[in-house]
GROMACS .gro file of C-alpha atoms in nm:
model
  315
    1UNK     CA    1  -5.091   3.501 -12.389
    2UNK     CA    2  -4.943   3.406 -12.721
    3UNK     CA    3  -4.823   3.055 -12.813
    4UNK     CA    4  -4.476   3.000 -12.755
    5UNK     CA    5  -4.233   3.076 -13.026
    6UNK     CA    6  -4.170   2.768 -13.268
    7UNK     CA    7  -3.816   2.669 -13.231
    8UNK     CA    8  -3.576   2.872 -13.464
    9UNK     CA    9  -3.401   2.731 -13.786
   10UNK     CA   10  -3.038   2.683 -13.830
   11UNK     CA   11  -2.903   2.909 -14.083
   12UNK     CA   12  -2.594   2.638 -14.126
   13UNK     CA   13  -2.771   2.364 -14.294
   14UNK     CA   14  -2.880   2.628 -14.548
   15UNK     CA   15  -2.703   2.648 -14.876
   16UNK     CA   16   1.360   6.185 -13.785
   17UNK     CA   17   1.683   6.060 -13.932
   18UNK     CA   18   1.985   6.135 -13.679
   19UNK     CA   19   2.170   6.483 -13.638
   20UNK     CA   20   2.489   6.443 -13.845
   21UNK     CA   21   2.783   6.607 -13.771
   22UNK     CA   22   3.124   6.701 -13.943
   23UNK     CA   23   3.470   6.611 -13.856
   24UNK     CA   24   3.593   6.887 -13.599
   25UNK     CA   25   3.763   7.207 -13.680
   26UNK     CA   26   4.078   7.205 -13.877
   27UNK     CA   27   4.322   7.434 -13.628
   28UNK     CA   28   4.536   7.487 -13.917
   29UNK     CA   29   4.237   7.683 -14.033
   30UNK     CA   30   4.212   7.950 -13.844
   31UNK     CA   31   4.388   8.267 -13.682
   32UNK     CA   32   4.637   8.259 -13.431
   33UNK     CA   33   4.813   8.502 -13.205
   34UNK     CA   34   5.184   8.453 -13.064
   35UNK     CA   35   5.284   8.512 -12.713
   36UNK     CA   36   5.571   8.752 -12.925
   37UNK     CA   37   5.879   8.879 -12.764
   38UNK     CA   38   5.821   9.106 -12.471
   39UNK     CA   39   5.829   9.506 -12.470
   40UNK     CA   40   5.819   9.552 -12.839
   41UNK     CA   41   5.546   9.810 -12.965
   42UNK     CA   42   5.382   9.582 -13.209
   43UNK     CA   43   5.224   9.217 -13.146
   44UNK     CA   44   5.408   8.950 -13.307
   45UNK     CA   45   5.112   8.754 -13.525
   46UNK     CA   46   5.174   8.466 -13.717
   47UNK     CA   47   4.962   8.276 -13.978
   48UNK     CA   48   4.838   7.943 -13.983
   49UNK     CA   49   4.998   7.674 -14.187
   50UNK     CA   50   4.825   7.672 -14.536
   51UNK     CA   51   4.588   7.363 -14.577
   52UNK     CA   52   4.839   7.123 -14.824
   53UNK     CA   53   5.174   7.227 -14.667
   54UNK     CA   54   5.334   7.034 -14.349
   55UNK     CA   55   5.541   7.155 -14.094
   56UNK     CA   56   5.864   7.222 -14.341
   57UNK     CA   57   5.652   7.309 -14.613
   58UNK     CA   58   5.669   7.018 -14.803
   59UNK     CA   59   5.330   6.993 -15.074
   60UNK     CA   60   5.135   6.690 -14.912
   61UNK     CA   61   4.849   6.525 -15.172
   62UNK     CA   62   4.513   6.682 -15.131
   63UNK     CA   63   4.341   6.311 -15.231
   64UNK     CA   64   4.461   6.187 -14.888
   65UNK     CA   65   4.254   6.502 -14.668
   66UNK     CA   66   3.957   6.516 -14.941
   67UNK     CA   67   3.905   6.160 -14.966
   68UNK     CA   68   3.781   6.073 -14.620
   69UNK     CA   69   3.591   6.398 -14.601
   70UNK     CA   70   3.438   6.309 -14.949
   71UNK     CA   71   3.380   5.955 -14.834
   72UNK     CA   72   3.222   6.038 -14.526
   73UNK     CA   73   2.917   6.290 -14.694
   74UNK     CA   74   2.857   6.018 -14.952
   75UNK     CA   75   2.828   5.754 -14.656
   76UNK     CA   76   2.566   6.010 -14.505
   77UNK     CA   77   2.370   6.056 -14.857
   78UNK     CA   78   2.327   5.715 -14.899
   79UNK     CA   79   2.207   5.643 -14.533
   80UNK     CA   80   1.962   5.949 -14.594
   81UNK     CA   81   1.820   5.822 -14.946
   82UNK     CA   82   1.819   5.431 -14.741
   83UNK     CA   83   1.575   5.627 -14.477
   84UNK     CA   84   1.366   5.792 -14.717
   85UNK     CA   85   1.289   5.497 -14.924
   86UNK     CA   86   1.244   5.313 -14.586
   87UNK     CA   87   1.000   5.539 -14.523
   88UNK     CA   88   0.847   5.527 -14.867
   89UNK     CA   89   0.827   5.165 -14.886
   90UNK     CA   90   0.666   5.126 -14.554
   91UNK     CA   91   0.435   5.321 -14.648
   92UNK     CA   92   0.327   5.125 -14.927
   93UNK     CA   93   0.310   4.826 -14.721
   94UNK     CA   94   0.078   4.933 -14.520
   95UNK     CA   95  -0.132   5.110 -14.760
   96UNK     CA   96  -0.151   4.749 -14.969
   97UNK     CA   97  -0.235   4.556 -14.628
   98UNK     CA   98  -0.508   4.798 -14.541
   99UNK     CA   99  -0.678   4.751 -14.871
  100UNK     CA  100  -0.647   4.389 -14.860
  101UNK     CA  101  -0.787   4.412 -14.468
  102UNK     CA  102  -1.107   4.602 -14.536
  103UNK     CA  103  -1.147   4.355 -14.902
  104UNK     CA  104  -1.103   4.015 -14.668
  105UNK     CA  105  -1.343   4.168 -14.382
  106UNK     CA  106  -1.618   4.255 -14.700
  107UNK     CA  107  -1.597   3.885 -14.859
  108UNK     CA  108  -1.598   3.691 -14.490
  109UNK     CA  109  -1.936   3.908 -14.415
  110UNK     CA  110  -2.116   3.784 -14.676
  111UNK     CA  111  -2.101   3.408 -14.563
  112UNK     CA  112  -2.201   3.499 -14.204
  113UNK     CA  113  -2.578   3.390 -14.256
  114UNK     CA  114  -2.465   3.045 -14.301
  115UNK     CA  115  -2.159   3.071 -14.046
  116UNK     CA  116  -2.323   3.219 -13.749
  117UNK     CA  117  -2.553   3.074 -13.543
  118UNK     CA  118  -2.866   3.217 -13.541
  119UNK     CA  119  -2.901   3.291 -13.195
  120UNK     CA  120  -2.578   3.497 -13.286
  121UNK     CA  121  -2.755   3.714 -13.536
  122UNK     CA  122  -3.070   3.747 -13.401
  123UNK     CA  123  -3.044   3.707 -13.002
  124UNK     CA  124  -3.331   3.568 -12.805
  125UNK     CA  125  -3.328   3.911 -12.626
  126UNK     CA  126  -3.235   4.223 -12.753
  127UNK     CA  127  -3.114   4.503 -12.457
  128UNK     CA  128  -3.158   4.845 -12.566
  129UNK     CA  129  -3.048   5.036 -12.298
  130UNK     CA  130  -3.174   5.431 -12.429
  131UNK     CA  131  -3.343   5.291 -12.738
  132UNK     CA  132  -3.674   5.420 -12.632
  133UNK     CA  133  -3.830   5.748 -12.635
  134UNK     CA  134  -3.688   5.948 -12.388
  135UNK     CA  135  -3.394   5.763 -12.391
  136UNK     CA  136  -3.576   5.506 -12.177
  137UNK     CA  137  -3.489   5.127 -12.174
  138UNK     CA  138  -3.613   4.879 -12.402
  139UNK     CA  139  -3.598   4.492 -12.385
  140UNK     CA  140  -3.709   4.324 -12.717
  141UNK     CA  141  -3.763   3.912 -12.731
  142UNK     CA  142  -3.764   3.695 -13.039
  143UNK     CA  143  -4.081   3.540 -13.144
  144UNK     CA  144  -4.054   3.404 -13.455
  145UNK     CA  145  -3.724   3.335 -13.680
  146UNK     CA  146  -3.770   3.307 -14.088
  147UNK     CA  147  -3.603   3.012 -14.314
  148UNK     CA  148  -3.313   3.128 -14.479
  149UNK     CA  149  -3.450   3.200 -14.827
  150UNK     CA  150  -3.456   3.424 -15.086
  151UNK     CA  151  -3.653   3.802 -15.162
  152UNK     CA  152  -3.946   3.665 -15.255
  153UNK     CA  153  -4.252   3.838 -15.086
  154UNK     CA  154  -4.022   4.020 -14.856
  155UNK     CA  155  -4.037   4.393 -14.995
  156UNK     CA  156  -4.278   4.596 -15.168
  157UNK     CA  157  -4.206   4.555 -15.549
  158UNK     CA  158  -4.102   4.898 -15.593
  159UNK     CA  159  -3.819   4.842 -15.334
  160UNK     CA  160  -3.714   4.532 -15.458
  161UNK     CA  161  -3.694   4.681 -15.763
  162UNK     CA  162  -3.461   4.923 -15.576
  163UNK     CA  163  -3.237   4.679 -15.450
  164UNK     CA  164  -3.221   4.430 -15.771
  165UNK     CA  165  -2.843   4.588 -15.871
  166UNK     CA  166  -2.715   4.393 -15.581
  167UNK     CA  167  -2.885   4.109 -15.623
  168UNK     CA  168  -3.021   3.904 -15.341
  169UNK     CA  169  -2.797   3.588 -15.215
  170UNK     CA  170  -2.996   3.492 -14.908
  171UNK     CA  171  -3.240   3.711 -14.640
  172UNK     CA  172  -3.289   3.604 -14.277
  173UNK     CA  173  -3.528   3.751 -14.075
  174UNK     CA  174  -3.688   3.743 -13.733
  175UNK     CA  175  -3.997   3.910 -13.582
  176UNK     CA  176  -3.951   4.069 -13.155
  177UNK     CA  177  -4.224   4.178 -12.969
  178UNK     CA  178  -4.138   4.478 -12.657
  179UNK     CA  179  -4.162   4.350 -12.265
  180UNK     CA  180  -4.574   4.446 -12.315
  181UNK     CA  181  -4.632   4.276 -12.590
  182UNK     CA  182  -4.791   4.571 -12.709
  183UNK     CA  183  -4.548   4.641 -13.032
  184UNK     CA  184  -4.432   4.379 -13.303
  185UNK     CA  185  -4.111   4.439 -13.567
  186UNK     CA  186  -3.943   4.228 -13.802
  187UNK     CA  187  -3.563   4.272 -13.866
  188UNK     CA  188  -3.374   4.141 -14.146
  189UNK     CA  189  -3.047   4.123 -14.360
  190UNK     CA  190  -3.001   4.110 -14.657
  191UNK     CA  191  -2.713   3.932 -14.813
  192UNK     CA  192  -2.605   4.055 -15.133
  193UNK     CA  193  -2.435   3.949 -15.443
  194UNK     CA  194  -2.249   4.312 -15.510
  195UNK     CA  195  -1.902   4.378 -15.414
  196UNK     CA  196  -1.771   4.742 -15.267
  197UNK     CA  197  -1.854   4.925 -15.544
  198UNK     CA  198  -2.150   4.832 -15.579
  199UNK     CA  199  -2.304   4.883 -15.223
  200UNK     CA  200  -2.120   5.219 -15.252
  201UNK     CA  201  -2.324   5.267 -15.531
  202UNK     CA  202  -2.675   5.154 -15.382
  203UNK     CA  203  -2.600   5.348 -15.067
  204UNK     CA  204  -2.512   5.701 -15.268
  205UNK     CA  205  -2.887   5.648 -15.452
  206UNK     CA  206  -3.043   5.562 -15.126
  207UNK     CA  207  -2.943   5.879 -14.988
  208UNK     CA  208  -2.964   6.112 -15.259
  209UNK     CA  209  -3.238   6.030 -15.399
  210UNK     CA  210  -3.380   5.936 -15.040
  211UNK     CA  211  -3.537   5.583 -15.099
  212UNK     CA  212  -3.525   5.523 -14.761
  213UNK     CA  213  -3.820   5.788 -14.644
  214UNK     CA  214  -4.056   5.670 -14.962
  215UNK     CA  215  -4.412   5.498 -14.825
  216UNK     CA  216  -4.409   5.289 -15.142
  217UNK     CA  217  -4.077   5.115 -15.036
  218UNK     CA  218  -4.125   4.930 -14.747
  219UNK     CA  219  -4.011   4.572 -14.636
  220UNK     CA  220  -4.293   4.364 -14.541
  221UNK     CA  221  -4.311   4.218 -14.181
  222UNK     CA  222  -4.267   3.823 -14.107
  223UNK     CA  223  -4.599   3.734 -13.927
  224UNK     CA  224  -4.571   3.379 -13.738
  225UNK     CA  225  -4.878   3.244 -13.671
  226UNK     CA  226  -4.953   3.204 -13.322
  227UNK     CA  227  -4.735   3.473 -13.216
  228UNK     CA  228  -4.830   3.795 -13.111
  229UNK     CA  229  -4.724   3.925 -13.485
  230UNK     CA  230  -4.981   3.683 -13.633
  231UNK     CA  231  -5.180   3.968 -13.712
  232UNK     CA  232  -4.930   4.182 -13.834
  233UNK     CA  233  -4.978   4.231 -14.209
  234UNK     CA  234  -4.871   4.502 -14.497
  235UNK     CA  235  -5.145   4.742 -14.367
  236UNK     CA  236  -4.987   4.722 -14.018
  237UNK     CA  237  -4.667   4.865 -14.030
  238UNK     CA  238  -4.636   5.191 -13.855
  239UNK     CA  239  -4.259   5.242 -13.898
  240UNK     CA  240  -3.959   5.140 -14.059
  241UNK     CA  241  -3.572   5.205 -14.172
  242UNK     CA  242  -3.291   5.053 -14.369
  243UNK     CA  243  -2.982   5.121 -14.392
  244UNK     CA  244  -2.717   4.995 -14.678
  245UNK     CA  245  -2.387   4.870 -14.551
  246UNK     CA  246  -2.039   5.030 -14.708
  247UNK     CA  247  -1.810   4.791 -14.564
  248UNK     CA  248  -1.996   4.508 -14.590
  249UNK     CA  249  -2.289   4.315 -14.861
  250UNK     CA  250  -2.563   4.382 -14.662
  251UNK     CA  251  -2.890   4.604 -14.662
  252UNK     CA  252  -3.043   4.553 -14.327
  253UNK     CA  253  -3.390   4.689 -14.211
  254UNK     CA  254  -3.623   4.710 -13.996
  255UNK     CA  255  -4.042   4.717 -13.990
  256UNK     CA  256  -4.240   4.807 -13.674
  257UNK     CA  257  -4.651   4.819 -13.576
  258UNK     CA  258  -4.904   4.736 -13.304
  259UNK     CA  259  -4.937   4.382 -13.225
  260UNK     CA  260  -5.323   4.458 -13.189
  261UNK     CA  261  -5.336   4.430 -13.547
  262UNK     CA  262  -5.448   4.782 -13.579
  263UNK     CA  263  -5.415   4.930 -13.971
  264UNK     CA  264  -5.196   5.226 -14.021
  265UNK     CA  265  -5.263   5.460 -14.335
  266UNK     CA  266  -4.948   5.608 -14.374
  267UNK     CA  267  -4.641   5.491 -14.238
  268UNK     CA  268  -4.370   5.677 -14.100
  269UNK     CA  269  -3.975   5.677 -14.166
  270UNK     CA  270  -3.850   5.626 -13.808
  271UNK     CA  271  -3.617   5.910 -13.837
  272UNK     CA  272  -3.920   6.139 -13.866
  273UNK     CA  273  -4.106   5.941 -13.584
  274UNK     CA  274  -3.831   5.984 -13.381
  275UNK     CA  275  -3.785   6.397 -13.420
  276UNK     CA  276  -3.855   6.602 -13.111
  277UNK     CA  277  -4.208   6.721 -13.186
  278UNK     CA  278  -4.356   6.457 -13.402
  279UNK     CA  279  -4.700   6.380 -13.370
  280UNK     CA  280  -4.832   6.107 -13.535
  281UNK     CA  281  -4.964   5.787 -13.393
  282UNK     CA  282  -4.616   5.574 -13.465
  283UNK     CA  283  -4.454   5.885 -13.296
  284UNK     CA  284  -4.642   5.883 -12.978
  285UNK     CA  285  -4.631   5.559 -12.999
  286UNK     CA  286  -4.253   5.535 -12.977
  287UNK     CA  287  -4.286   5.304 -13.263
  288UNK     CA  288  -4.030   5.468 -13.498
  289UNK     CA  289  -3.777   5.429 -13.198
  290UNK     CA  290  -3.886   5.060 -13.192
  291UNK     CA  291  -3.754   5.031 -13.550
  292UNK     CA  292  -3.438   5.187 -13.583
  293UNK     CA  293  -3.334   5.081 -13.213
  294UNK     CA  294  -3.390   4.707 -13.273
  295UNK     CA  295  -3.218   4.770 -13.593
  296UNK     CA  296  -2.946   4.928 -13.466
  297UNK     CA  297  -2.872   4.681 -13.231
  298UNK     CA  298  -2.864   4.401 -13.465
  299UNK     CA  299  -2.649   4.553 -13.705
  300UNK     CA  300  -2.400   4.573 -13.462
  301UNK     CA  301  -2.390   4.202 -13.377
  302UNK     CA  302  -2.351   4.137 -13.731
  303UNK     CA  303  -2.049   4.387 -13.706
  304UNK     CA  304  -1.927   4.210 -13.393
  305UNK     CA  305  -1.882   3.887 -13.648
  306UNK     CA  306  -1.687   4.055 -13.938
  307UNK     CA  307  -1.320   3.967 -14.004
  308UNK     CA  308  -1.124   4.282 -14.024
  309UNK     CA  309  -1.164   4.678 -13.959
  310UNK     CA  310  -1.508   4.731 -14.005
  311UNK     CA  311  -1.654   5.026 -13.832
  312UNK     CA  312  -1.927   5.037 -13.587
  313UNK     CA  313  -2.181   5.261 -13.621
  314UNK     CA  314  -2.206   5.491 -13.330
  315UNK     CA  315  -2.493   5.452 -13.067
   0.00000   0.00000   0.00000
């Protein structure tokens, strides 16, 4: 049985407008028929009053019947024109808070090593309920948690080489081991110096030009000594993947192996581990599932602790 796990650091002491309608029907408007005088051939019809006439057919002003009318449409056009730029203005409102929303939720994420506990981040037990292969259960428990520090002898150099545009504020890391003991991987996050644009950036090269599948781009593993990861060095891991946050200035990542301290010649991307049919050792193995489940999981506590709309990954 290993040693028991040497008590973690704390990250904190680390530097439809309405219907309108019009006035009602002017009588004097339309046609009308007379009752007429009895037994004559021919219907007595008379016409209506013309509009600007009374009763005696005295000229009344026209300004005193149009000017109500006249008052009354402009009343409705500038009601409609108050709705529409209502509307407009609204929207811009909520288009600026939005943006300012998603900015806050990026800048509070990048002080969350120092602001969240550890045990926060990085959970002395890690549930994945259909992480495994299968879609069986997996239970992963914390061995050994990493100073704060910075990149230094964390990645391969090619991959920090990758990741040097967004500079490198502060990594945390911490090793699990599964509920046999029998599998080891390291987790980080790393905190970057970049803003939006520039994990935007970093994420569109990752994928296009597919960093995250190349052998010669790994993270290294954090091997505690007297742990069951003691033994597990650069020529142990069996599995990885990392994945570069959009919405906020972190690259997280994940490295699996045996804990046996078996050597692995070539690694395996846990997406390709974790395809139906895959064969190789880390596939069988389940050890690309151990990678990108762990990972998964603690990616979403760090999304748990972001201020503002930032988007979960699905499970």
């Amino acid at each position: 049985m290993p040693s028991p796990a040497p008590a973690p650091p704390s990250y904190r002491d680390t530097a439809p407008p309405p219907h309108h309608f019009g006035p009602a029907p002017d009588p004097s408007m339309s046609w009308s028929v007379s009752a007429g005088t009895p037994g004559r051939e021919r219907p007595v019809v008379t016409f209506g009053e013309p509009e600007g006439y009374d009763e005696r057919g005295r000229g009344l002003s026209l300004a005193g019947r149009v000017a109500p009318r006249t008052a009354a449409a402009a009343a409705c056009m500038v009601l409609g024109l108050g709705l529409i730029g209502g509307a407009v203005t609204g929207g811009w409102i909520v288009g600026d808070g939005g943006d300012a929303s998603a900015a806050t939720s990026f800048s509070s994420a990048a002080d969350l090593w120092h602001e969240v506990p550890v045990d926060e981040l990085f959970p002395r037990t890690v549930q994945g309920t259909g992480a495994g292969p299968g879609g069986a259960d997996r239970t992963w428990t914390r061995i050994a948690v990493a100073p704060a520090g910075g990149c230094t002898g964390a990645f391969d150099p090619l991959l920090r080489k990758a990741l040097a545009p967004v500079g490198c504020q502060r990594l945390i890391r911490a090793t699990y081991t599964d509920a046999t003991q029998s599998y080891v991987t390291t987790v980080g996050l790393l905190f970057t110096k970049a803003d939006s644009a520039g994990m935007a950036a970093l994420a569109r090269r990752f994928t296009s030009e597919r960093l995250d599948r190349r052998t010669d781009l790994l993270p290294l593993p954090y091997a505690a000594k007297g742990t069951a990861a003691e033994r597990f060095g650069p020529h142990q891991r069996a599995s990885w993947t990392i994945s570069v946050l959009t919405d906020a200035p972190v690259v997280a990542y994940a490295v699996s192996g045996w804990a046996d301290g078996r050597t692995v010649d070539t690694p395996q991307p846990a997406a390709d581990a974790e395809a139906s049919g895959a064969t190789t050792a880390a596939a069988q193995a389940g050890l690309g599932n151990e990678a990108e489940g762990l990972a998964d999981r603690i990616e979403r506590r760090l999304r748990q602790n972001i201020v503002g709309p930032a988007t979960e990954k699905p499970s």
